[in-house]
Short mmCIF file of C-alpha atoms in Angstrom, two decimals:
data_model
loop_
_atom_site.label_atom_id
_atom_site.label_comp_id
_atom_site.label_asym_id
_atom_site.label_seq_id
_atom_site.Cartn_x
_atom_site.Cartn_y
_atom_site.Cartn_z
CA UNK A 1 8.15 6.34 9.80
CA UNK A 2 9.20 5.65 6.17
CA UNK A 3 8.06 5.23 3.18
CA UNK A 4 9.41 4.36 -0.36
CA UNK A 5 8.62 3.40 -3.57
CA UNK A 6 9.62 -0.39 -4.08
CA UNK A 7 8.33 -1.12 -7.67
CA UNK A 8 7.08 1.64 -10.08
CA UNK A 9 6.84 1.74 -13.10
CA UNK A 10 6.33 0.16 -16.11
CA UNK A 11 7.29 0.93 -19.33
CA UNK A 12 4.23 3.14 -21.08
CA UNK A 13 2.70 1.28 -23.74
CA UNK A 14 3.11 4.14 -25.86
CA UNK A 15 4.32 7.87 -25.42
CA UNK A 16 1.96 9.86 -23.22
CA UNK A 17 0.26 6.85 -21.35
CA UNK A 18 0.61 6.25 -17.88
CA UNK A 19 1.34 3.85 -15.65
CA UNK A 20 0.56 2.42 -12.12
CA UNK A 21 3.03 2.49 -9.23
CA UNK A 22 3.70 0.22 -6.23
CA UNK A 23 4.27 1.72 -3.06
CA UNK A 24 5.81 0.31 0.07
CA UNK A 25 5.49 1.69 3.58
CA UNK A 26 7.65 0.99 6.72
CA UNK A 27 6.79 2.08 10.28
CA UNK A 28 9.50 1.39 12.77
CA UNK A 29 9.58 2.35 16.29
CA UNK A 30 5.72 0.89 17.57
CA UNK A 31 5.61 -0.93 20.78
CA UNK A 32 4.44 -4.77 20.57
CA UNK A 33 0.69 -4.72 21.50
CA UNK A 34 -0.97 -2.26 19.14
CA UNK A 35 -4.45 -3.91 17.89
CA UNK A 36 -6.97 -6.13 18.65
CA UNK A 37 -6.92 -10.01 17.41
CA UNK A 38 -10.46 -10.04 16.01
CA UNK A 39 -12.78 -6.69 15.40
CA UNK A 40 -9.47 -4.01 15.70
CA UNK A 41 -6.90 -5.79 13.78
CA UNK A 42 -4.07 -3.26 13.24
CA UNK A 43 -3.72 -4.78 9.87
CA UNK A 44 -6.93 -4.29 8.83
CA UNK A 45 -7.04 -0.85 10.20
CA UNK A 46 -3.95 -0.33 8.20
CA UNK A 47 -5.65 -1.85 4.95
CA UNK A 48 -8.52 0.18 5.74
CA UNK A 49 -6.98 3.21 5.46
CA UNK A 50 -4.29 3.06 2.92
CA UNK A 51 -7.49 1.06 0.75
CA UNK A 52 -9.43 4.74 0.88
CA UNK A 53 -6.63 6.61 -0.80
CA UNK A 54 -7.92 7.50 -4.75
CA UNK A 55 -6.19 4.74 -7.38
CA UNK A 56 -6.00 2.24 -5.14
CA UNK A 57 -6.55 -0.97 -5.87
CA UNK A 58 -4.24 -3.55 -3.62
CA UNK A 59 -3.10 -3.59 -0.19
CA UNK A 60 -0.53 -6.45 1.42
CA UNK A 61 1.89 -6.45 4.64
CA UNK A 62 4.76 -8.69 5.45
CA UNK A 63 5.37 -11.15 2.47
CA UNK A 64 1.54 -10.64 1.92
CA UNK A 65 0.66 -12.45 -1.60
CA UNK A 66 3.72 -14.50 -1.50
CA UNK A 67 2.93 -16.53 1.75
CA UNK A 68 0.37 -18.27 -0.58
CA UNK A 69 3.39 -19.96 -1.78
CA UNK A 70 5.32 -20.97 0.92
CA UNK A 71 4.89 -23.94 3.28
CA UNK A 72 4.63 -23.14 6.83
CA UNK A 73 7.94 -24.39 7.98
CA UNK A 74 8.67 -21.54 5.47
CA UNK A 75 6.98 -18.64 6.32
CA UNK A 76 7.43 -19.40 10.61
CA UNK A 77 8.89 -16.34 11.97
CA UNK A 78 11.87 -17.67 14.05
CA UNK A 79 12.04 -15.86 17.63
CA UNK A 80 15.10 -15.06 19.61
CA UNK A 81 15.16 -15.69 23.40
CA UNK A 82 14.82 -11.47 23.96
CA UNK A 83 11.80 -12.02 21.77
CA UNK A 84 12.70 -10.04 19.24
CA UNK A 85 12.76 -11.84 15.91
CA UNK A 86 15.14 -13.39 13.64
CA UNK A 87 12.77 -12.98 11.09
CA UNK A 88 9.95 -10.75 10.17
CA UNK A 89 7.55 -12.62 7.69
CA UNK A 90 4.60 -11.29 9.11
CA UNK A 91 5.97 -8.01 8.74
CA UNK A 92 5.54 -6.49 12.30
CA UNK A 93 1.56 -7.30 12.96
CA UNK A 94 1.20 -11.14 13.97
CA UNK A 95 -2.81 -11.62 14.80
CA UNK A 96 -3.90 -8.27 14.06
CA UNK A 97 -0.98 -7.11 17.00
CA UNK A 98 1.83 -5.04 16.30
CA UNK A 99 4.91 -7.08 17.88
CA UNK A 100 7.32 -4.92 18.10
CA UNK A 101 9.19 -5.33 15.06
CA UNK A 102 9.71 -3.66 11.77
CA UNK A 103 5.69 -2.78 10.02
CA UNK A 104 6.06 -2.81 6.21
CA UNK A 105 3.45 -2.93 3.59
CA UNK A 106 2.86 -2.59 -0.03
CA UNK A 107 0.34 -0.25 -1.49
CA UNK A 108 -0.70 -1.05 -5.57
CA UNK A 109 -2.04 2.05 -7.63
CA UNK A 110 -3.69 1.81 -10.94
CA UNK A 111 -2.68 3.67 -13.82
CA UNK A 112 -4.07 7.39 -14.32
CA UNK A 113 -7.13 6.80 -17.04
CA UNK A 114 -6.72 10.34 -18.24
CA UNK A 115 -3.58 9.81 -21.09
CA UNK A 116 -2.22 12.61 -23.05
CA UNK A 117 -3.29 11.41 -26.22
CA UNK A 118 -6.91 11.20 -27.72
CA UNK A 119 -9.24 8.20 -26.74
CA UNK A 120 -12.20 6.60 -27.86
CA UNK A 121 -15.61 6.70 -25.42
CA UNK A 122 -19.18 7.47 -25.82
CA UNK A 123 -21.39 10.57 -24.37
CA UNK A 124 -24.14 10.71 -22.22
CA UNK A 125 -26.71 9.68 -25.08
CA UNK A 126 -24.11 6.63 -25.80
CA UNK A 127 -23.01 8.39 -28.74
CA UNK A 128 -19.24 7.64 -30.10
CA UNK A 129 -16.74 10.38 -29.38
CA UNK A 130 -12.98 11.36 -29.21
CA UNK A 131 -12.02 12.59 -25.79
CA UNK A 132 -9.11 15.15 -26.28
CA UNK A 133 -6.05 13.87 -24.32
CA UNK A 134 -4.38 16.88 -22.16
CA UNK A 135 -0.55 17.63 -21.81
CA UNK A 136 -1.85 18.76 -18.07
CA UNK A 137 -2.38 14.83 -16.47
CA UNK A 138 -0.45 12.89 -14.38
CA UNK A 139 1.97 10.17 -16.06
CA UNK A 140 2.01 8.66 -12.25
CA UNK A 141 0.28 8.67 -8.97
CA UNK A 142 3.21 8.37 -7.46
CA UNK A 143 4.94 11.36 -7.15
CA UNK A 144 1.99 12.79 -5.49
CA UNK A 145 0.29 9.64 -2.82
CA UNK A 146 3.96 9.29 -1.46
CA UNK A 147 2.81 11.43 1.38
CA UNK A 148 -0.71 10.27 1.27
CA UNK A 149 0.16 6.81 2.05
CA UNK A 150 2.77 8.42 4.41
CA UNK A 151 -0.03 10.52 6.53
CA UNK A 152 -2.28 7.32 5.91
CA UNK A 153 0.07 5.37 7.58
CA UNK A 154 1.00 7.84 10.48
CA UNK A 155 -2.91 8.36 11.65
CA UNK A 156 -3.38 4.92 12.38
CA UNK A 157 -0.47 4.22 14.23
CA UNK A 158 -1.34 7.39 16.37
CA UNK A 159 -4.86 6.01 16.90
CA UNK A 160 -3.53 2.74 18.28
CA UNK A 161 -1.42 4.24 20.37
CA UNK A 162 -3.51 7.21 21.71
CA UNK A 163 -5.44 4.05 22.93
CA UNK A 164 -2.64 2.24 25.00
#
């Protein structure tokens, strides 16, 4: 299994903000079969669990939120006579089932709240105050869910196939 990160980072809005990160996973090497088509979807297993990490907030596989754009003629993942695929569109999971190809996803993170610099908020009462900002947060969840989404990622492929 991979992982890497495909999209990170945009430009603070001003020095000591922070920003959100996009993550994409890839697991190669899973048989075709994995999942169920309705209740056990690998996919949703998948979504599940990289859904429950802390920060975040969006979860797609294959082309995902880009299919919405496509036709169908499109988005078809052409098969070769071995059945392997001359395309990968769905990005390995077709029906909730693993098909043997290529699974790759794309994890989205928020930004870290906590900035280094002081903010504006209220107290329990509802009173205005400053929160102090702290040179000791996070600029980016990144660095740190890489393995996260990587373990994520590894313990439900191993539950799928612990089932075969």
């Amino acid at each position: 299994m991979q992982y890497r990160t495909l999209l990170s980072i945009a430009t603070p809005v001003r020095e000591g903000d922070s920003v959100g990160a996009l993550v994409e996973g890839r697991i190669n090497g899973l048989p075709a079969g994995l999942g169920e088509p309705v209740y056990d979807k690998f996919s949703a297993r998948l979504a599940y669990a990289m859904l429950s990490i802390n920060a975040a907030k969006g979860f797609d596989y294959g082309l995902g939120f880009k299919a919405a754009a496509m036709s169908g003629s499109e988005y078809h993942d052409l098969q070769n006579p071995d059945f392997t695929f001359r395309t990968n569109h769905d990005g390995g999971i077709q029906g909730g089932i693993t098909n043997g190809e290529e699974i790759y996803f794309r994890v989205a993170f928020k930004p870290i709240p906590s900035v280094r610099y002081d903010r504006e908020t209220i107290d329990f009462e509802g009173n205005p105050v400053v929160m102090k900002g702290s040179d000791r947060n996070d600029l980016c969840v990144a660095p740190r869910v890489l393995p996260v989404v990587e373990a994520m990622a590894a313990m439900v492929a191993m539950d799928f196939w612990l089932m075969v």
